[in-house]
Coordinates of C-alpha atoms in Angstrom, one line a residue:
X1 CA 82.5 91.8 113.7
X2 CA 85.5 92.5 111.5
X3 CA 85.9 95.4 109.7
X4 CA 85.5 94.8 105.9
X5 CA 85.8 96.3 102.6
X6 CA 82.9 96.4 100.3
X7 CA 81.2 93.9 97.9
X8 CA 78.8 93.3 95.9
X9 CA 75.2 93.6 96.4
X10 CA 72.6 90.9 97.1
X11 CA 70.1 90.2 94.7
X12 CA 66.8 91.5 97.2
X13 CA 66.3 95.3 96.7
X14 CA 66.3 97.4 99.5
X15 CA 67.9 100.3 101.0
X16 CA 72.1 100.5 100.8
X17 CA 75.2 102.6 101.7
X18 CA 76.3 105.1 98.7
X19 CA 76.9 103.6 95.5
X20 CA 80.5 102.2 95.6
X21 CA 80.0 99.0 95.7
X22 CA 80.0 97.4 92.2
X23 CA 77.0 95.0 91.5
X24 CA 100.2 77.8 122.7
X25 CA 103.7 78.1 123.7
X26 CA 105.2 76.4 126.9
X27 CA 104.7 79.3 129.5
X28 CA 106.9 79.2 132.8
X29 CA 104.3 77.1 134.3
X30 CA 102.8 75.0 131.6
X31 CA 98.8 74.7 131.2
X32 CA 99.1 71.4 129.7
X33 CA 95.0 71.2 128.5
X34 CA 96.0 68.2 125.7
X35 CA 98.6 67.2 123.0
X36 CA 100.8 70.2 121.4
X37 CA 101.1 70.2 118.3
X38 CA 103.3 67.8 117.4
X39 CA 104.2 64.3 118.7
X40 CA 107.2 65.5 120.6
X41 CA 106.6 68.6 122.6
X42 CA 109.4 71.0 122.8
X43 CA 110.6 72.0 126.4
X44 CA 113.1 74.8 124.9
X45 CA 111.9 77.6 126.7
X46 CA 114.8 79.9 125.6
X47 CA 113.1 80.0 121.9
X48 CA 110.0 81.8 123.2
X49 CA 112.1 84.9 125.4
X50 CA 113.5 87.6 123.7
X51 CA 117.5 87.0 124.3
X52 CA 118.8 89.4 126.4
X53 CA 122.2 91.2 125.1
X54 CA 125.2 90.1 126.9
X55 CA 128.0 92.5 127.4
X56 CA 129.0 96.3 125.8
X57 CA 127.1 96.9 122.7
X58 CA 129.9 98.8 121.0
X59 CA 127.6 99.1 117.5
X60 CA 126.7 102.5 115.8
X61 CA 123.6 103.6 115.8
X62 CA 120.7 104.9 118.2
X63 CA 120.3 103.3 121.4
X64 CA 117.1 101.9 121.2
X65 CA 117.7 100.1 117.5
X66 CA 120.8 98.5 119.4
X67 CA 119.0 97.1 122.1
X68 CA 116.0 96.1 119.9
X69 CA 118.7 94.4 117.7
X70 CA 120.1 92.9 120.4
X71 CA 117.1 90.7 121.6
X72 CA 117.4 89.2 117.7
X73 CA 118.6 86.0 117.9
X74 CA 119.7 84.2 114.8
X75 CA 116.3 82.5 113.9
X76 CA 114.6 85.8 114.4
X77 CA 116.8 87.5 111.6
X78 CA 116.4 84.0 109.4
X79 CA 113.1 85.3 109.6
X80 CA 113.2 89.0 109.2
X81 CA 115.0 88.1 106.0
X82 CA 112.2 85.7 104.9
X83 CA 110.0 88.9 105.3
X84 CA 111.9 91.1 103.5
X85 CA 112.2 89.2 100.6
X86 CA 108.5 88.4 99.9
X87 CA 107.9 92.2 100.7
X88 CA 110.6 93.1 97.6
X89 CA 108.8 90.6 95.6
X90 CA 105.2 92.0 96.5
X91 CA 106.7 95.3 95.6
X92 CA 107.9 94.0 91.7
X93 CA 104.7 92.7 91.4
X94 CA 103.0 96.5 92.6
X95 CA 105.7 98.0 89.9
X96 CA 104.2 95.1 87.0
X97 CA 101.0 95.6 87.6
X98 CA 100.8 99.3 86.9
X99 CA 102.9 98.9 83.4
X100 CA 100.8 95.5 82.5
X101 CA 97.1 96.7 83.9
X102 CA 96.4 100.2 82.7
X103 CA 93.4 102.2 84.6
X104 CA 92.7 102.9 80.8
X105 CA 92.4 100.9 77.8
X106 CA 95.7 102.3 75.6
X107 CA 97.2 104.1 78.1
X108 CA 101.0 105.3 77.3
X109 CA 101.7 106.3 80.9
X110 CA 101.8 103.6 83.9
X111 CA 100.1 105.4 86.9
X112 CA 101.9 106.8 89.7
X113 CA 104.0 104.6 91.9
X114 CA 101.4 104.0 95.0
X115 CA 98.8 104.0 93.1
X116 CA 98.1 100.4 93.1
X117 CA 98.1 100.1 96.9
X118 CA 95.1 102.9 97.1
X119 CA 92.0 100.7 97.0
X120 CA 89.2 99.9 99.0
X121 CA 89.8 100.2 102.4
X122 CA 93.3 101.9 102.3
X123 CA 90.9 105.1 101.4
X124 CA 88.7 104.6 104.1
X125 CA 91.0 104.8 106.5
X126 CA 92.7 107.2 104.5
X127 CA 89.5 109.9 105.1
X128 CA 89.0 109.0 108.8
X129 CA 92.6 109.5 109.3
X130 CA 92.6 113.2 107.3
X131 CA 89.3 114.5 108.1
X132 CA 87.8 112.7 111.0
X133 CA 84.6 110.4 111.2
X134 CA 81.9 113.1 111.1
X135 CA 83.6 116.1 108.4
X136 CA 81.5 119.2 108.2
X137 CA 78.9 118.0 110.1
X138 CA 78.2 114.4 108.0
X139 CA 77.3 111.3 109.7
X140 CA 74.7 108.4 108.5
X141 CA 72.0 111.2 108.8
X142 CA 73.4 112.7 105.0
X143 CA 72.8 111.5 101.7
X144 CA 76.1 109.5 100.2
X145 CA 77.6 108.5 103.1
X146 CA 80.3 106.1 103.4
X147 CA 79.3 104.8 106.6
X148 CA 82.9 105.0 108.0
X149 CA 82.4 104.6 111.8
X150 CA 82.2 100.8 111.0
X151 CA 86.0 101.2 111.4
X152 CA 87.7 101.2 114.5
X153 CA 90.1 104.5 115.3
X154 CA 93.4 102.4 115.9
X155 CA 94.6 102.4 112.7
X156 CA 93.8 105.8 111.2
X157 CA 95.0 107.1 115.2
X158 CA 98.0 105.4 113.8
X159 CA 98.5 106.5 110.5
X160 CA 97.7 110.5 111.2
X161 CA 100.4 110.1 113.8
X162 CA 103.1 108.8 111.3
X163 CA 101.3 110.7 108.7
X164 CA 103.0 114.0 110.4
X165 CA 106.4 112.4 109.6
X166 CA 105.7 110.8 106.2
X167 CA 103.9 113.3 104.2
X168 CA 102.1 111.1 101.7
X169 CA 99.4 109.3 102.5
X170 CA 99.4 106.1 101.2
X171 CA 103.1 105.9 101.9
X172 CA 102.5 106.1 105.9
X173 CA 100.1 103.4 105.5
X174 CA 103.1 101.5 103.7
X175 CA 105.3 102.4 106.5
X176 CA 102.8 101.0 109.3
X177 CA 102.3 97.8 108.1
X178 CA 105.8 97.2 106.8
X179 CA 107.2 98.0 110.5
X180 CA 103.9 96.0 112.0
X181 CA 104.8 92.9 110.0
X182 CA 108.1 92.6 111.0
X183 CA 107.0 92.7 114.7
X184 CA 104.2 90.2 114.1
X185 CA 106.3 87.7 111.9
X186 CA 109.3 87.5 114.7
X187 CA 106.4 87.1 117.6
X188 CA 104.7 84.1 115.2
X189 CA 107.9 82.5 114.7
X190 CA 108.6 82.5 118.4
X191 CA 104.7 81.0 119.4
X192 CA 105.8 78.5 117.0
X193 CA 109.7 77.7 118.1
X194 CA 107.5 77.1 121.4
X195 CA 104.9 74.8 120.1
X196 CA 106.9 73.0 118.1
X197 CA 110.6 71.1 118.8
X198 CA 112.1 71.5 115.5
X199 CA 114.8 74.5 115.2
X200 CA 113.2 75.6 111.8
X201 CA 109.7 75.6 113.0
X202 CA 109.5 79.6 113.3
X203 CA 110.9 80.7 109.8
X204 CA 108.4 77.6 108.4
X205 CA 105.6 79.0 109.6
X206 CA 105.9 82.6 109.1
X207 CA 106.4 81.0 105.1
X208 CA 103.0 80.0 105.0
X209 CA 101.6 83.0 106.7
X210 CA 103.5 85.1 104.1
X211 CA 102.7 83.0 101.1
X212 CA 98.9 82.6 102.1
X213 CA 96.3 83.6 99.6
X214 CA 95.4 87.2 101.1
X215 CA 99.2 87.7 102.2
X216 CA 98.9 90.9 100.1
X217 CA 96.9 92.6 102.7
X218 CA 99.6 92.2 105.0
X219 CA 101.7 94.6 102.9
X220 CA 98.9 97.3 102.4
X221 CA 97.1 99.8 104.3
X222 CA 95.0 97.6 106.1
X223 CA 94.6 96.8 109.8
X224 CA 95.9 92.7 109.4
X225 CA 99.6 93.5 110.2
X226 CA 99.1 96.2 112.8
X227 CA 96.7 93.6 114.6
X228 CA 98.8 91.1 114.6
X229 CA 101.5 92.9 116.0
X230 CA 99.7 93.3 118.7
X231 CA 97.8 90.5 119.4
X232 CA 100.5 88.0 118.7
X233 CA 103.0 89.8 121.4
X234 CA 100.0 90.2 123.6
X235 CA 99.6 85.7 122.8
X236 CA 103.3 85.2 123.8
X237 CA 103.2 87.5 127.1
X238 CA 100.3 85.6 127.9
X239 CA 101.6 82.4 127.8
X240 CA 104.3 83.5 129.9
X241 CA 102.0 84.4 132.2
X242 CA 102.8 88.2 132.0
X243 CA 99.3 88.8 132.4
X244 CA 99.6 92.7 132.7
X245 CA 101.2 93.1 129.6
X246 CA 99.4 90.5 127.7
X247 CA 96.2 92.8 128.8
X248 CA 98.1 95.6 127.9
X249 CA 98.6 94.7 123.9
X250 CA 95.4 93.3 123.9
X251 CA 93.7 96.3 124.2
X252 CA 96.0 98.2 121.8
X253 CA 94.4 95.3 119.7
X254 CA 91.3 96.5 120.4
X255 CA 91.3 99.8 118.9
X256 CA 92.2 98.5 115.8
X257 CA 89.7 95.5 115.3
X258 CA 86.5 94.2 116.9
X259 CA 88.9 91.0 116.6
X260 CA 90.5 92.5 119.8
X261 CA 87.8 91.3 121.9
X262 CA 88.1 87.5 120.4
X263 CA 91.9 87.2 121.5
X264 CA 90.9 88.8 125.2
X265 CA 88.3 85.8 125.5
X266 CA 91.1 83.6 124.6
X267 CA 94.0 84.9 127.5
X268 CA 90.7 85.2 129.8
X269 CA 90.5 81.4 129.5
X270 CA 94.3 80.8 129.2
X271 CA 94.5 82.7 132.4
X272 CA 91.4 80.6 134.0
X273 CA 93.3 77.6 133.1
X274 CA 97.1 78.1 134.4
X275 CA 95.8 80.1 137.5
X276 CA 93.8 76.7 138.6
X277 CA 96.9 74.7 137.6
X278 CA 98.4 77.2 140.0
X279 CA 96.7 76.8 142.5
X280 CA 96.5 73.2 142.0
X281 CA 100.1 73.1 143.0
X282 CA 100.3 75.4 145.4
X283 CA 97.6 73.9 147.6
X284 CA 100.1 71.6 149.4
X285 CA 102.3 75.0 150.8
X286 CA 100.6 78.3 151.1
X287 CA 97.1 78.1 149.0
X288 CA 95.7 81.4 150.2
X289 CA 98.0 83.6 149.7
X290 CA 98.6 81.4 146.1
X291 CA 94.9 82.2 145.2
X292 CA 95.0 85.9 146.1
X293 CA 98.2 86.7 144.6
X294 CA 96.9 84.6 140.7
X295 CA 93.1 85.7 141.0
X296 CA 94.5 89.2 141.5
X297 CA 95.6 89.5 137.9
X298 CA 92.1 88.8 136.5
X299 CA 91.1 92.3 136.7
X300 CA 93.4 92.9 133.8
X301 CA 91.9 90.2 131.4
X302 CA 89.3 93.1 131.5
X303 CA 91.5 96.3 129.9
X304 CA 90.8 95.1 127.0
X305 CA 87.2 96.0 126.9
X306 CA 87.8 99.8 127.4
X307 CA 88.7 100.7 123.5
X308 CA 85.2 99.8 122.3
X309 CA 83.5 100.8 125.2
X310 CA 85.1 104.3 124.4
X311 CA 84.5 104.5 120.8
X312 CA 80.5 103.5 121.4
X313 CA 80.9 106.3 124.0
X314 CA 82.5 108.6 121.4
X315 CA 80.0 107.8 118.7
X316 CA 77.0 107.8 120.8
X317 CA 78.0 111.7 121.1
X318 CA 77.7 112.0 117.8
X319 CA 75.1 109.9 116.5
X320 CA 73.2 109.5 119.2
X321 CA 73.8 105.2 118.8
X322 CA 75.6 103.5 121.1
X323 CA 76.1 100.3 118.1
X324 CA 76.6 102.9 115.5
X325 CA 79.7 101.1 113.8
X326 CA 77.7 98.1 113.8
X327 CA 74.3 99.5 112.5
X328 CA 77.2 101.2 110.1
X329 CA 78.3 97.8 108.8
X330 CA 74.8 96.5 108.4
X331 CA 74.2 99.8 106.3
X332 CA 77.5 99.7 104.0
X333 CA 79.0 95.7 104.3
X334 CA 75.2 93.3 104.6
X335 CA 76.1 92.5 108.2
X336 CA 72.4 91.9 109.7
X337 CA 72.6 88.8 111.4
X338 CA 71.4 86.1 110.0
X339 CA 71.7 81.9 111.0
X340 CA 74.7 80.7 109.8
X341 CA 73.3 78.1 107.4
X342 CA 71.5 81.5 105.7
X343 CA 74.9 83.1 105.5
X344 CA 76.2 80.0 103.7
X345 CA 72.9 79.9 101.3
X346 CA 73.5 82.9 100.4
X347 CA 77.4 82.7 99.8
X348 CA 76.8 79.4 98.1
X349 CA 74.0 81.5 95.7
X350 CA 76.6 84.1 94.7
X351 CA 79.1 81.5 94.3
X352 CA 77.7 79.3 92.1
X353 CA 73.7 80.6 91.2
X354 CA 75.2 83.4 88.3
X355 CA 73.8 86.2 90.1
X356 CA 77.2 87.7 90.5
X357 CA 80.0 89.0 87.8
X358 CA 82.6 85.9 87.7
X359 CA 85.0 88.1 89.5
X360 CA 82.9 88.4 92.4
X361 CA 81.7 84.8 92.0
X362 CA 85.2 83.6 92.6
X363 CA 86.0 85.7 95.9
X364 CA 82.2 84.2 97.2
X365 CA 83.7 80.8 96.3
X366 CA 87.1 81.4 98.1
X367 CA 84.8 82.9 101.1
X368 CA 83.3 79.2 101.4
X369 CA 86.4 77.5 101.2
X370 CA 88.2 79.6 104.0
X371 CA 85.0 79.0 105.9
X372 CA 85.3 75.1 105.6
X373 CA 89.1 75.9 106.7
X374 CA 87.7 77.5 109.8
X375 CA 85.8 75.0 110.9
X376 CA 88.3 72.0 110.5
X377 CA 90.6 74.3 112.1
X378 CA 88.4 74.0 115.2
X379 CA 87.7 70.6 115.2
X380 CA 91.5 70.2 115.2
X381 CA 92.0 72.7 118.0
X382 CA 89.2 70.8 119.5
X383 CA 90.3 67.8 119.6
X384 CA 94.1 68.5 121.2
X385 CA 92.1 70.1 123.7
X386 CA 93.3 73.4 122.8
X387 CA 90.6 75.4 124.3
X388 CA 91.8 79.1 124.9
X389 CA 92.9 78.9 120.5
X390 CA 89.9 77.3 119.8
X391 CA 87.9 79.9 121.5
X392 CA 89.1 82.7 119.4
X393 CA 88.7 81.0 116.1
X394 CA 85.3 80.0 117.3
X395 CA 84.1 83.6 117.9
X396 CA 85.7 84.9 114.8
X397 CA 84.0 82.2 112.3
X398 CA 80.8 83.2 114.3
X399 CA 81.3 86.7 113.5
X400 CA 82.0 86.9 110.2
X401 CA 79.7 83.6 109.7
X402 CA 76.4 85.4 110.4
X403 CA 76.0 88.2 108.2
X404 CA 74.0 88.2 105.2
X405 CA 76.9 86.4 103.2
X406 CA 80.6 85.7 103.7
X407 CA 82.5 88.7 104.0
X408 CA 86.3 89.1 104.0
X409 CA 86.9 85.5 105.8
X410 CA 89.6 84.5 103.4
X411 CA 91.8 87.6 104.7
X412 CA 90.8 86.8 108.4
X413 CA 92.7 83.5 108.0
X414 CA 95.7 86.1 108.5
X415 CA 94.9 86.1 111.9
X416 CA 94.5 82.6 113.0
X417 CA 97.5 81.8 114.3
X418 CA 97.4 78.3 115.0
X419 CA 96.6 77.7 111.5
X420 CA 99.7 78.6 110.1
X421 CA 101.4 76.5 113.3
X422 CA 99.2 73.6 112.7
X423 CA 100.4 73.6 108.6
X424 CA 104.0 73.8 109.7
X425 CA 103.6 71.3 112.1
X426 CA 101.8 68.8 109.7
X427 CA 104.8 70.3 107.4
X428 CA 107.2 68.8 110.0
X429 CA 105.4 64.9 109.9
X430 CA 105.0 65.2 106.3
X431 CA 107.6 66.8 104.5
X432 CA 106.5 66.5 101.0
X433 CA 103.6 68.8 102.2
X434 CA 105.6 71.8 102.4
X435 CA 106.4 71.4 98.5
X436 CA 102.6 70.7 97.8
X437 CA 101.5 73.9 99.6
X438 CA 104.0 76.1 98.1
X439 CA 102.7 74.5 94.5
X440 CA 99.1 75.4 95.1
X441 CA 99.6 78.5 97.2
X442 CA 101.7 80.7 95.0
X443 CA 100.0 81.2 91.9
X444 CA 96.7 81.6 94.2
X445 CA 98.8 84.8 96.3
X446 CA 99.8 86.1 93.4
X447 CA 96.4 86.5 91.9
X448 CA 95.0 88.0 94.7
X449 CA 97.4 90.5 94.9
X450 CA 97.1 91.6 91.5
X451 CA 94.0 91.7 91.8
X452 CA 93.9 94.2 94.5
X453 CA 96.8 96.0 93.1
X454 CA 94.4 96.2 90.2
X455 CA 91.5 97.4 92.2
X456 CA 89.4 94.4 91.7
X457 CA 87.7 92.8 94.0
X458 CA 90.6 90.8 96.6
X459 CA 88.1 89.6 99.8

């Protein structure tokens, strides 16, 4: 299960958490399990390896931001750029919001400059980062609580540690996710260079990741960006079959989201796949010394299980639960399981049955529509016999698609990947799509993010 921010209630009484809830790229040796992408596959494998520098590097600087700089080719700055821009634009749009949309009725004074970025669950991770998970002694066991150990220590790890450097707050949390997105656009730009054979593929479909509906949480202090800069790293190394370091991000990944343990299911299967292909075509020379040396990389498809095994550990300790973050999310966040065709009931009720405040109504209605996304997104992965992608997708529309309600899926589409590949790709066969996108999507992005900077209700 994802970590979520919280909604509004369901209509049945019963007992609730504290009252603040208003009411795959071409790898050295290619697994080729069905069509790419696009009609033509691309066979550039330079696109999808960091370029090495060449030569002296006579530029100023530190060393490390030479050498980083030097494995930037030109597309990867084409779309660094691209990301900076749409984070200057979110950043106007921050500034109007706090002049046009007042905490207070009449106010005469716009409120402070990060004000608008502390919401939801930038202050949950905000508390766990500053005073732990169980402060003096609090835990589930006392009256009010927040029910925090639903979210995984990555993040708020993270942001105490850069916390120590940047003194504010919500300006670390700015910090993170500003350097996390520009990792994770550059590594999604170069999965796609790799799927797809045209030279503008990358900086095409990091514009439809960043101009998505819930592209504002990439920009916040949320856990989306420093995911993704792990898990889509950890999605290149693997299909490089760089299996130790692909294991190796992924579990980074894991402290940060349950999600963590979705994209390990998906390299466990990549790496099923091209170690038989291996072997296939090894069989003819030396097959056992093939099979030991591929089969011997497994054990690190399992590295990524350690993070939650720990954190049960660690709250076990304290609780006494070893599924206390998830008893923690059925407490605060409605997520007792319940059959997917409940979940969509009762999504569909608060959508459209006027049991919810129209605000809230519209976020239940964006939750089905991001769900129906989902789901043609696998039958799509499905059919071009992309298993390991569908895989993930499938386990994170079953997470988030038996709860109570919807939940937050319109911000998961952040992390699917292929998504944004397969738009660009369809962008690529039909270009007036791009335009159409672009049309619909903006306005859409724009609301959400003022209503979040607002503190309204974003998914």
């Amino acid at each position: 299960m994802t970590t979520l921010s919280p909604g509004p209630r369901p209509p049945s009484p019963g007992p609730r958490s504290p009252a603040t809830r208003p009411s795959v790229p071409a790898p050295r040796a290619p697994v080729r399990s069905g069509p790419r992408w696009s009609l033509a596959p691309s066979d550039r494998r330079g696109t999808a390896v960091p370029p090495e520098g060449q030569g002296h590097d006579t530029r100023p600087g530190p060393g490390w931001i030479r050498r980083a700089a030097a494995r930037l080719d030109s597309a990867d700055r084409t779309v660094l750029g691209l990301y900076l821009l749409t984070r200057i634009s979110l950043a106007i749009t921050a500034h109007l919001a706090r002049w046009l949309f007042p905490g207070q009725s009449g106010a005469r004074e716009a409120a402070p400059v990060l004000a608008p970025f502390r919401h939801w669950d930038a202050n949950h991770y905000l508390h766990i980062a500053r005073d732990g998970y169980f402060p003096a002694g609090g835990g589930p066991w006392t009256s009010g609580w927040d029910n925090r150990e639903a979210f995984f220590p990555g993040y708020p790890l993270t942001l105490r540690a850069v916390h120590t450097v940047v003194p504010d707050w919500t300006a670390a949390g700015l910090l993170i996710s500003f350097a996390a997105g520009a990792v994770a656009v550059v590594a999604l730009a170069r999965i796609a260079r790799a799927y797809l054979p045209d030279s503008g593929a990358g900086s095409r479909t990091v514009l439809f990741l960043l101009l998505s509906p819930c592209a504002v949480f990439l920009a916040v202090g949320y856990t989306e960006a420093l995911f993704l800069a792990f898990a889509l790293p950890a999605w290149l190394a693997a299909t490089h079959h760089r299996w130790a370091l692909a294991a190796v991000l992924t579990t980074l990944g894991t402290t940060v989201r349950i999600s963590g343990l979705f994209l390990a299911a998906a390299i466990g299967l990549l790496f099923i796949l091209a170690t038989a292909q291996a072997q296939a075509q090894a069989r003819a020379t030396a097959p056992e010394r093939e099979g030991r040396r591929s089969w011997w990389a497994a054990g690190w498809t399992l590295l990524p299980a350690l993070p939650p095994a720990a954190y049960s550990w660690y709250l076990h300790a304290h609780t006494g639960d070893w599924m206390a973050w998830k008893h923690a999310q059925e407490r605060g966040w409605y997520r007792t399981f319940h059959t997917p065709w409940e979940a969509w009931g009762n999504t569909w009720t608060g959508a459209f049955g006027h049991t919810q405040t129209t605000g809230y109504a519209l976020m239940f209605q964006a939750e089905l529509a991001a769900m129906l996304v989902g789901l043609g997104l696998v039958a799509v992965l499905l059919y071009r016999r992309r298993w390991p992608e569908a895989v993930y997708v499938i386990l994170s529309l079953w997470a988030l698609g038996t709860s109570y309600w919807y939940t937050s899926v319109p911000r998961a589409t952040l992390l699917w990947w292929p998504l944004w590949i397969g738009l660009a790709a369809l962008s690529l066969r039909r270009p007036w799509f791009r335009t159409a996108y672009l049309c619909v999507a903006a306005p859409v992005t724009t609301l959400v993010a003022l209503a979040f900077l607002t503190g309204r209700w974003a998914g």
